[in-house]
mmCIF file of C-alpha atoms in Angstrom:
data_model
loop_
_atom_site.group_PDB
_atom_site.id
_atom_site.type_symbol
_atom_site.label_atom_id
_atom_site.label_comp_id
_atom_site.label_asym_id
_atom_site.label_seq_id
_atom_site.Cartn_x
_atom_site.Cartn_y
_atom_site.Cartn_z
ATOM 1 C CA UNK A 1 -47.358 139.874 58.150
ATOM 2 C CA UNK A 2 -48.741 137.085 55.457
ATOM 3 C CA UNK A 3 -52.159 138.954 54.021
ATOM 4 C CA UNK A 4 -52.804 135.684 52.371
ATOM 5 C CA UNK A 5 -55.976 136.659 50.071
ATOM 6 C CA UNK A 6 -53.848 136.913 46.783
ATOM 7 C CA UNK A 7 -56.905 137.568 44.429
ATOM 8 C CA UNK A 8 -60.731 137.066 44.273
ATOM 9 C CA UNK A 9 -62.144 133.723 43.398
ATOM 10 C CA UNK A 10 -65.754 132.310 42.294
ATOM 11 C CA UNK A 11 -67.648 129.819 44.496
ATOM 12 C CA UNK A 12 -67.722 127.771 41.381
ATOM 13 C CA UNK A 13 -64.346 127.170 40.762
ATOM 14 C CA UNK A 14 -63.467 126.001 44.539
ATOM 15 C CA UNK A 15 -66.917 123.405 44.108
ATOM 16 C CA UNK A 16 -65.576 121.906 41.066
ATOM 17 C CA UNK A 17 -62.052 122.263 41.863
ATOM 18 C CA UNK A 18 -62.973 120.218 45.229
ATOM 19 C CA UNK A 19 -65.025 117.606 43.253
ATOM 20 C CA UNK A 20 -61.990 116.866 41.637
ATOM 21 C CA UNK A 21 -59.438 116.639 44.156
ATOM 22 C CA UNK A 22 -60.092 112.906 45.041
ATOM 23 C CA UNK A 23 -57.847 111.512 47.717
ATOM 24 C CA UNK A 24 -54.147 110.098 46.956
ATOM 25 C CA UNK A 25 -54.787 111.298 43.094
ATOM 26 C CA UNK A 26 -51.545 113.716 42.507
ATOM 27 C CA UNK A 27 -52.049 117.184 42.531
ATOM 28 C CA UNK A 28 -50.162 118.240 39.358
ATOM 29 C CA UNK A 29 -52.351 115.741 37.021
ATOM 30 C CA UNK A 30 -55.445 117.720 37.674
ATOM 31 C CA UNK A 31 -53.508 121.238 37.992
ATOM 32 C CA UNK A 32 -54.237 122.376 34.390
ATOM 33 C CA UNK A 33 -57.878 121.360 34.558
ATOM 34 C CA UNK A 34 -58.156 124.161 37.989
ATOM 35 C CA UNK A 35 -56.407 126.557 35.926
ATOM 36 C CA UNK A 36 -58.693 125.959 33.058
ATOM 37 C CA UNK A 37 -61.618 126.579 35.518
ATOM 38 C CA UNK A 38 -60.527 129.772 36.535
ATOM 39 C CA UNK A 39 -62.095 132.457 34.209
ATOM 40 C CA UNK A 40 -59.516 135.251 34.234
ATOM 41 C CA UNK A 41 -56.923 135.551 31.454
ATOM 42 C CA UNK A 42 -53.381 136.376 32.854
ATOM 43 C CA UNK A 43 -51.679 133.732 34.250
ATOM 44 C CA UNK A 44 -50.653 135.232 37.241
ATOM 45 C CA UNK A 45 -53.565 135.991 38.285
ATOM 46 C CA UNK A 46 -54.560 132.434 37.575
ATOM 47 C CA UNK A 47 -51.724 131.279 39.730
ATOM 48 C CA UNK A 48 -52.794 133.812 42.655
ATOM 49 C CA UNK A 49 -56.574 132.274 42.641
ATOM 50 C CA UNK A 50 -55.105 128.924 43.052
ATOM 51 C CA UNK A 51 -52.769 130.050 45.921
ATOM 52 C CA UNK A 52 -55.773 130.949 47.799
ATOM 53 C CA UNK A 53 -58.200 127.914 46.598
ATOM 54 C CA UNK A 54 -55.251 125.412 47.973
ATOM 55 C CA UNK A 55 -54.555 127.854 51.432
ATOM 56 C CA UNK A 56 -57.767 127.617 52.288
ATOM 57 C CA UNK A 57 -60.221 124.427 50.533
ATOM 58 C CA UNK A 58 -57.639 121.919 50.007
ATOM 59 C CA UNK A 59 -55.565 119.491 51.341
ATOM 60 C CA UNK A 60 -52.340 118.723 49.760
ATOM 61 C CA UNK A 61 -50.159 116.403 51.383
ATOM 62 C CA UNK A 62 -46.272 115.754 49.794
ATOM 63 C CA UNK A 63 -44.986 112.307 49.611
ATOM 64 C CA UNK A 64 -41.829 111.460 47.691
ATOM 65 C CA UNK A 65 -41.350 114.833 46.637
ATOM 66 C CA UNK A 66 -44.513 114.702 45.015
ATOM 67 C CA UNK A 67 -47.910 116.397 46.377
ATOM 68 C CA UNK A 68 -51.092 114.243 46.457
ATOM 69 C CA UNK A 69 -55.001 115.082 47.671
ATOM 70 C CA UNK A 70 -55.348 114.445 51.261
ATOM 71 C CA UNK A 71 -58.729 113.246 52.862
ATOM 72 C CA UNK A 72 -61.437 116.315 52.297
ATOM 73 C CA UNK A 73 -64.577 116.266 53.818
ATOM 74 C CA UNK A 74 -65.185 119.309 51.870
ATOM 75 C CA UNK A 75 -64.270 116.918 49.032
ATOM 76 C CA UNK A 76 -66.838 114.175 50.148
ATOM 77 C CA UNK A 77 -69.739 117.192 50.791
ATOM 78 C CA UNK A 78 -68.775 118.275 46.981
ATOM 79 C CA UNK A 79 -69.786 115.081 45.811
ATOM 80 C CA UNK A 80 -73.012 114.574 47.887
ATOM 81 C CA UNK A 81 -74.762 117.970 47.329
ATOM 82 C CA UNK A 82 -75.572 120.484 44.681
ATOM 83 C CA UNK A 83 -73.174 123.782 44.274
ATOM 84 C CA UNK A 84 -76.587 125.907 45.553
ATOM 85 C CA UNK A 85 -76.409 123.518 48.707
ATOM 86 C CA UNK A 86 -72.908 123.567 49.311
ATOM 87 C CA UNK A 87 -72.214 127.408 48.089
ATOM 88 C CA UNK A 88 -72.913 128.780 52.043
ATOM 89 C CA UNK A 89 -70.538 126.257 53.090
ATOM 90 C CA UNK A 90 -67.668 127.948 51.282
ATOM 91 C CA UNK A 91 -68.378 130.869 52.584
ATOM 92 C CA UNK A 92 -68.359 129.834 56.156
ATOM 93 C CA UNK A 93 -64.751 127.955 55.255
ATOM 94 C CA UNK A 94 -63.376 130.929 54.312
ATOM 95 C CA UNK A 95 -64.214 133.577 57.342
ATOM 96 C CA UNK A 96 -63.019 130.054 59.405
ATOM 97 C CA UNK A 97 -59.858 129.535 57.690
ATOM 98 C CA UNK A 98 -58.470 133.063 56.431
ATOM 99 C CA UNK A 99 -57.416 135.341 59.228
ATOM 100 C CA UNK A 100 -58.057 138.694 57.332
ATOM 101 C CA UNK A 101 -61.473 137.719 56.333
ATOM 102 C CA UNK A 102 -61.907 137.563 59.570
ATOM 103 C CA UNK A 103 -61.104 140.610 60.668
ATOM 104 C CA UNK A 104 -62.501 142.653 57.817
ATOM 105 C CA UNK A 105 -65.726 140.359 58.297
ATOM 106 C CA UNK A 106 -65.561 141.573 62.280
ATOM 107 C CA UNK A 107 -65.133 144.956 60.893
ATOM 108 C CA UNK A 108 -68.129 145.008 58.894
ATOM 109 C CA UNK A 109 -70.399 143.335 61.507
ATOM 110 C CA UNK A 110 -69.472 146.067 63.655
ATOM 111 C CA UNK A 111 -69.455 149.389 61.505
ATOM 112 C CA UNK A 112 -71.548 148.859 58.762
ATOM 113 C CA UNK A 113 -74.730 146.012 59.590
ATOM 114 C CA UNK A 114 -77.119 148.538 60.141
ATOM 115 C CA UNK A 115 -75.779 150.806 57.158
ATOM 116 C CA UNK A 116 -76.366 150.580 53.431
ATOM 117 C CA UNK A 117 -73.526 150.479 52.156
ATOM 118 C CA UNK A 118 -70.040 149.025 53.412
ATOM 119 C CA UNK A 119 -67.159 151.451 53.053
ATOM 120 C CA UNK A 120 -63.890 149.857 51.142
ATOM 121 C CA UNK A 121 -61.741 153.205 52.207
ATOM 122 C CA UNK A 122 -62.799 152.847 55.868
ATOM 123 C CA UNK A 123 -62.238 149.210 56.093
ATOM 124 C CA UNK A 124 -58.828 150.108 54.383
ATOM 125 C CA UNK A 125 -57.622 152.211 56.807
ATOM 126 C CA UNK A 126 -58.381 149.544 59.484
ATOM 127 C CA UNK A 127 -57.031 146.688 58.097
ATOM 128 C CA UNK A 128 -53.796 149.054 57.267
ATOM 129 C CA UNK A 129 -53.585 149.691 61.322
ATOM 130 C CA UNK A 130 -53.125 145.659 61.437
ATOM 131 C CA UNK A 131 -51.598 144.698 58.465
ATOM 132 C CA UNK A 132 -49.397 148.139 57.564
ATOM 133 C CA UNK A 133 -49.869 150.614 54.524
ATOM 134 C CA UNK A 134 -49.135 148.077 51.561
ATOM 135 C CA UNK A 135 -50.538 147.712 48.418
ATOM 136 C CA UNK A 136 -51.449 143.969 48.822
ATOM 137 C CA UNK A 137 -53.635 144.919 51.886
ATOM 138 C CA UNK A 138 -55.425 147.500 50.007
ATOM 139 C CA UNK A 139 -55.985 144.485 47.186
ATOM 140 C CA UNK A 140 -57.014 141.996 49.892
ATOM 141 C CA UNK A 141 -59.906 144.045 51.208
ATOM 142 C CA UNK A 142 -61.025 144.624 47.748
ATOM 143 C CA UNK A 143 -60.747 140.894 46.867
ATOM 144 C CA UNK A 144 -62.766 140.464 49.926
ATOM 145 C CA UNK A 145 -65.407 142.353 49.213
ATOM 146 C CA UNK A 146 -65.683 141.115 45.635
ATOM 147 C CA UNK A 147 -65.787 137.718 46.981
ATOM 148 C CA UNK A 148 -68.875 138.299 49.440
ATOM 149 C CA UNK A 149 -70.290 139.683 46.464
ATOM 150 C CA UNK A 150 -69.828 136.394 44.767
ATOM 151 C CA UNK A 151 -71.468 134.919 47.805
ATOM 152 C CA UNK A 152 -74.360 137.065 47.673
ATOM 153 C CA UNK A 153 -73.871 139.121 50.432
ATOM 154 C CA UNK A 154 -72.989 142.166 48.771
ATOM 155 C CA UNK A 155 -74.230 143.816 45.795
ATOM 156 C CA UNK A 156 -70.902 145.507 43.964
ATOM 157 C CA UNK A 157 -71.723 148.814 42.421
ATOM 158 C CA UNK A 158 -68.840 151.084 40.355
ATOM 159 C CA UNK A 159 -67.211 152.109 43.230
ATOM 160 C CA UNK A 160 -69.168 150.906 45.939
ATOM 161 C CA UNK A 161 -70.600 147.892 47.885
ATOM 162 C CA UNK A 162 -74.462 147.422 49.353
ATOM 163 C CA UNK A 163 -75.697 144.806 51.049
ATOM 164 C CA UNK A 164 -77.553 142.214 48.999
ATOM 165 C CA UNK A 165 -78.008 139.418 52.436
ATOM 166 C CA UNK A 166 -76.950 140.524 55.639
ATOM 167 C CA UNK A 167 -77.130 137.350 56.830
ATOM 168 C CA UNK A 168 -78.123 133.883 54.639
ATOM 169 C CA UNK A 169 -80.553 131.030 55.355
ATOM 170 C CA UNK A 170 -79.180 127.881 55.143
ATOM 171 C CA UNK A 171 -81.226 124.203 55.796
ATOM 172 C CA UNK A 172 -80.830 122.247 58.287
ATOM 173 C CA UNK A 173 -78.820 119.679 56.571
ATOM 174 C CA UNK A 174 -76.180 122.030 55.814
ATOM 175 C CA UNK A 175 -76.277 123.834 58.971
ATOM 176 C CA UNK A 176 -75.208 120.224 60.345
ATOM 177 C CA UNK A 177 -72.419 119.986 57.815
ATOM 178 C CA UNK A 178 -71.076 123.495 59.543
ATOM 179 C CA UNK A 179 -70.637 122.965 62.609
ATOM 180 C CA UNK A 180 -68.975 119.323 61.783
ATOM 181 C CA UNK A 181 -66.368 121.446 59.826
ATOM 182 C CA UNK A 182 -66.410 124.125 63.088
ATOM 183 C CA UNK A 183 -65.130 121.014 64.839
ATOM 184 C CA UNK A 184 -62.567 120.189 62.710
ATOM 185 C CA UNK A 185 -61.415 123.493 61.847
ATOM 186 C CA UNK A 186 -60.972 123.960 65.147
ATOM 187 C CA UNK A 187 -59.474 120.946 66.212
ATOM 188 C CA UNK A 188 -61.933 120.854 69.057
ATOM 189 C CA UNK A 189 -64.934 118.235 69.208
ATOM 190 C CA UNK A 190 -66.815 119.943 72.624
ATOM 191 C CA UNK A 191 -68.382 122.931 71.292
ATOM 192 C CA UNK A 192 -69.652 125.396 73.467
ATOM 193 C CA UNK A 193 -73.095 126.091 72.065
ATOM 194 C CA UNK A 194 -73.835 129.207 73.370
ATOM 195 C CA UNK A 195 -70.217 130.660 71.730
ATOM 196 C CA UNK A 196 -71.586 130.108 68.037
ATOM 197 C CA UNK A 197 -73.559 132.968 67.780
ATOM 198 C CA UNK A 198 -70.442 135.217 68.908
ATOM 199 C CA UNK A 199 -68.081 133.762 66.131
ATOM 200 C CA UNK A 200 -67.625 135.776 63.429
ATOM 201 C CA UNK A 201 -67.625 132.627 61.372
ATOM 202 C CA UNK A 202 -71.165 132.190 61.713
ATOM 203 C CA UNK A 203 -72.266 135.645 61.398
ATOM 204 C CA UNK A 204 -73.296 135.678 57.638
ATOM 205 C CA UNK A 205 -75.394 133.102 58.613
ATOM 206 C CA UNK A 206 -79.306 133.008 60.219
ATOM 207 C CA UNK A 207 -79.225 130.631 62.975
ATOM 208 C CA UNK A 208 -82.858 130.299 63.928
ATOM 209 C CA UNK A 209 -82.907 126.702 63.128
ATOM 210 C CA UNK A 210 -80.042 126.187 65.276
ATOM 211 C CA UNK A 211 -81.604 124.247 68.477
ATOM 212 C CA UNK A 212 -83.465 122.353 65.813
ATOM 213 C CA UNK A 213 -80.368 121.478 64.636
ATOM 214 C CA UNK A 214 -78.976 120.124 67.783
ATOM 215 C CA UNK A 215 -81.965 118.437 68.595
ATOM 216 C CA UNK A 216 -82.618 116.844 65.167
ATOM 217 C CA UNK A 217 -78.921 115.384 64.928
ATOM 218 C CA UNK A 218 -78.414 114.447 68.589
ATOM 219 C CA UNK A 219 -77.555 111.063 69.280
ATOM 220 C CA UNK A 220 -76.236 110.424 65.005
ATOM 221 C CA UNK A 221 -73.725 113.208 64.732
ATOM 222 C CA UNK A 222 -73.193 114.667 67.808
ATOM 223 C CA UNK A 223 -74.798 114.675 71.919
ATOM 224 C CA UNK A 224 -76.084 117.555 72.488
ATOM 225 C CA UNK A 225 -75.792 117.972 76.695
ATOM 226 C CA UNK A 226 -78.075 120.811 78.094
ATOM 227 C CA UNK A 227 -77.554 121.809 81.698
ATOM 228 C CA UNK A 228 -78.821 124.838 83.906
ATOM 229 C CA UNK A 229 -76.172 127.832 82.443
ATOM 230 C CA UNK A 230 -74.200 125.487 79.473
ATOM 231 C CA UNK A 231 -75.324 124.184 76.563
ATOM 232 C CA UNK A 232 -72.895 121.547 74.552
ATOM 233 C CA UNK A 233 -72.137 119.625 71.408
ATOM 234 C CA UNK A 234 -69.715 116.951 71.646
ATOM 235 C CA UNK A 235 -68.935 116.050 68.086
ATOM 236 C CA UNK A 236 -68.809 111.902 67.369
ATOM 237 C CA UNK A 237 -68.480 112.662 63.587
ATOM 238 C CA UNK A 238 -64.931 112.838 64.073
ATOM 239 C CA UNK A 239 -63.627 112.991 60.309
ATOM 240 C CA UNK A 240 -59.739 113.364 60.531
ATOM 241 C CA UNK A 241 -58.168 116.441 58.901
ATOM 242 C CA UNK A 242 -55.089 115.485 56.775
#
């Protein structure tokens, strides 16, 4: 089974690798400029950050036996807000698009929210049940965890993690921008409101502001249809997905 979380990265890298990766440009003129970005000295470890950065933030298409930058909406959103703005968005991209961040994120949310500290050995031996007893698992939940530390969720000690946000407040504006990439992610433009909470995707994430949300982009990105048991979001900002 692919692990595919080949190292740890910095939010920073993927926001100015993404500002860069402008539509129908080709990906190997800007490929020593991300490599440059990427503040670790080996090279294969260079290469393994840029394995993930492309799995999971952007879209290469090939044409000709080339590869070129597909149509990002992560792209556009890197050149319309700050890194601070954007940084939760990354975040939420990840747990979306990377199956073993979301089960290690599930994990945590269900063993160690209410604790101090989250466990890398316990998590370990889950993720081992799943994924078997290889090294690169054992890497991948450490790259994880370094990685929410990056995000500001965790605090990373010697040989230990505590929690630094259990859960992050984002604005409005980019709580919008979320669930327009749920939808796409997805592939599915009726969302079922009262799922969001549920989805691990969204669980780093304070949602308070949610109906306000709904309500304050109804009718420009989105109607929002509220019946008796069912609430509903049928997405109109229907940006394609290369």
């Amino acid at each position: 089974m692919i692990v595919g979380l080949d190292r740890s990265f910095k939010p920073k890298w993927v926001y100015k690798m993404l500002q860069l990766a402008k539509p129908d440009l080709e990906y190997k003129k800007v490929e020593p400029q991300f490599l440059d970005l990427i503040e670790y000295s080996g090279s294969k470890s260079k290469i393994n950050v840029l394995t993930v950065i492309r799995r999971y933030y952007l879209q290469i298409v090939k044409k000709d036996r080339k590869e070129y930058f597909g149509d990002n909406y992560l792209h556009n959103l890197s050149l319309n807000y700050s890194y601070n703005s954007l940084k939760p968005v990354l975040l939420f991209v990840l747990i979306s698009e990377c199956p073993i961040a979301q089960f290690l994120q599930s994990k945590i949310n269900l063993l160690f929210i209410d604790q101090e500290f989250v466990e890398s050995e316990v998590l370990h031996k889950h993720a081992k049940k799943i994924y078997g007893d290889r090294k690169v698992v054992t890497y991948a939940v450490g790259y994880y965890l370094t990685i929410l530390s990056y995000f500001d969720i965790l605090e990373k000690h010697k040989n230990s993690y505590s929690w630094k946000n259990r859960q992050l407040k984002v604005p409005d504006h980019i709580l919008k921008e979320m669930l327009i990439l749920y939808s796409h992610i997805n592939d599915r433009y009726e969302i079922d409101v009262l799922r969001i909470s549920d989805d691990v995707a969204f669980s780093l994430f304070d949602l308070s502001n949610l109906e306000n949300v709904l309500m304050e982009y109804n009718g420009k990105e989105w109607a929002y249809q509220k019946r008796l048991n069912t609430k509903k979001v049928i997405i109109t900002n229907k940006y394609k997905r290369t």
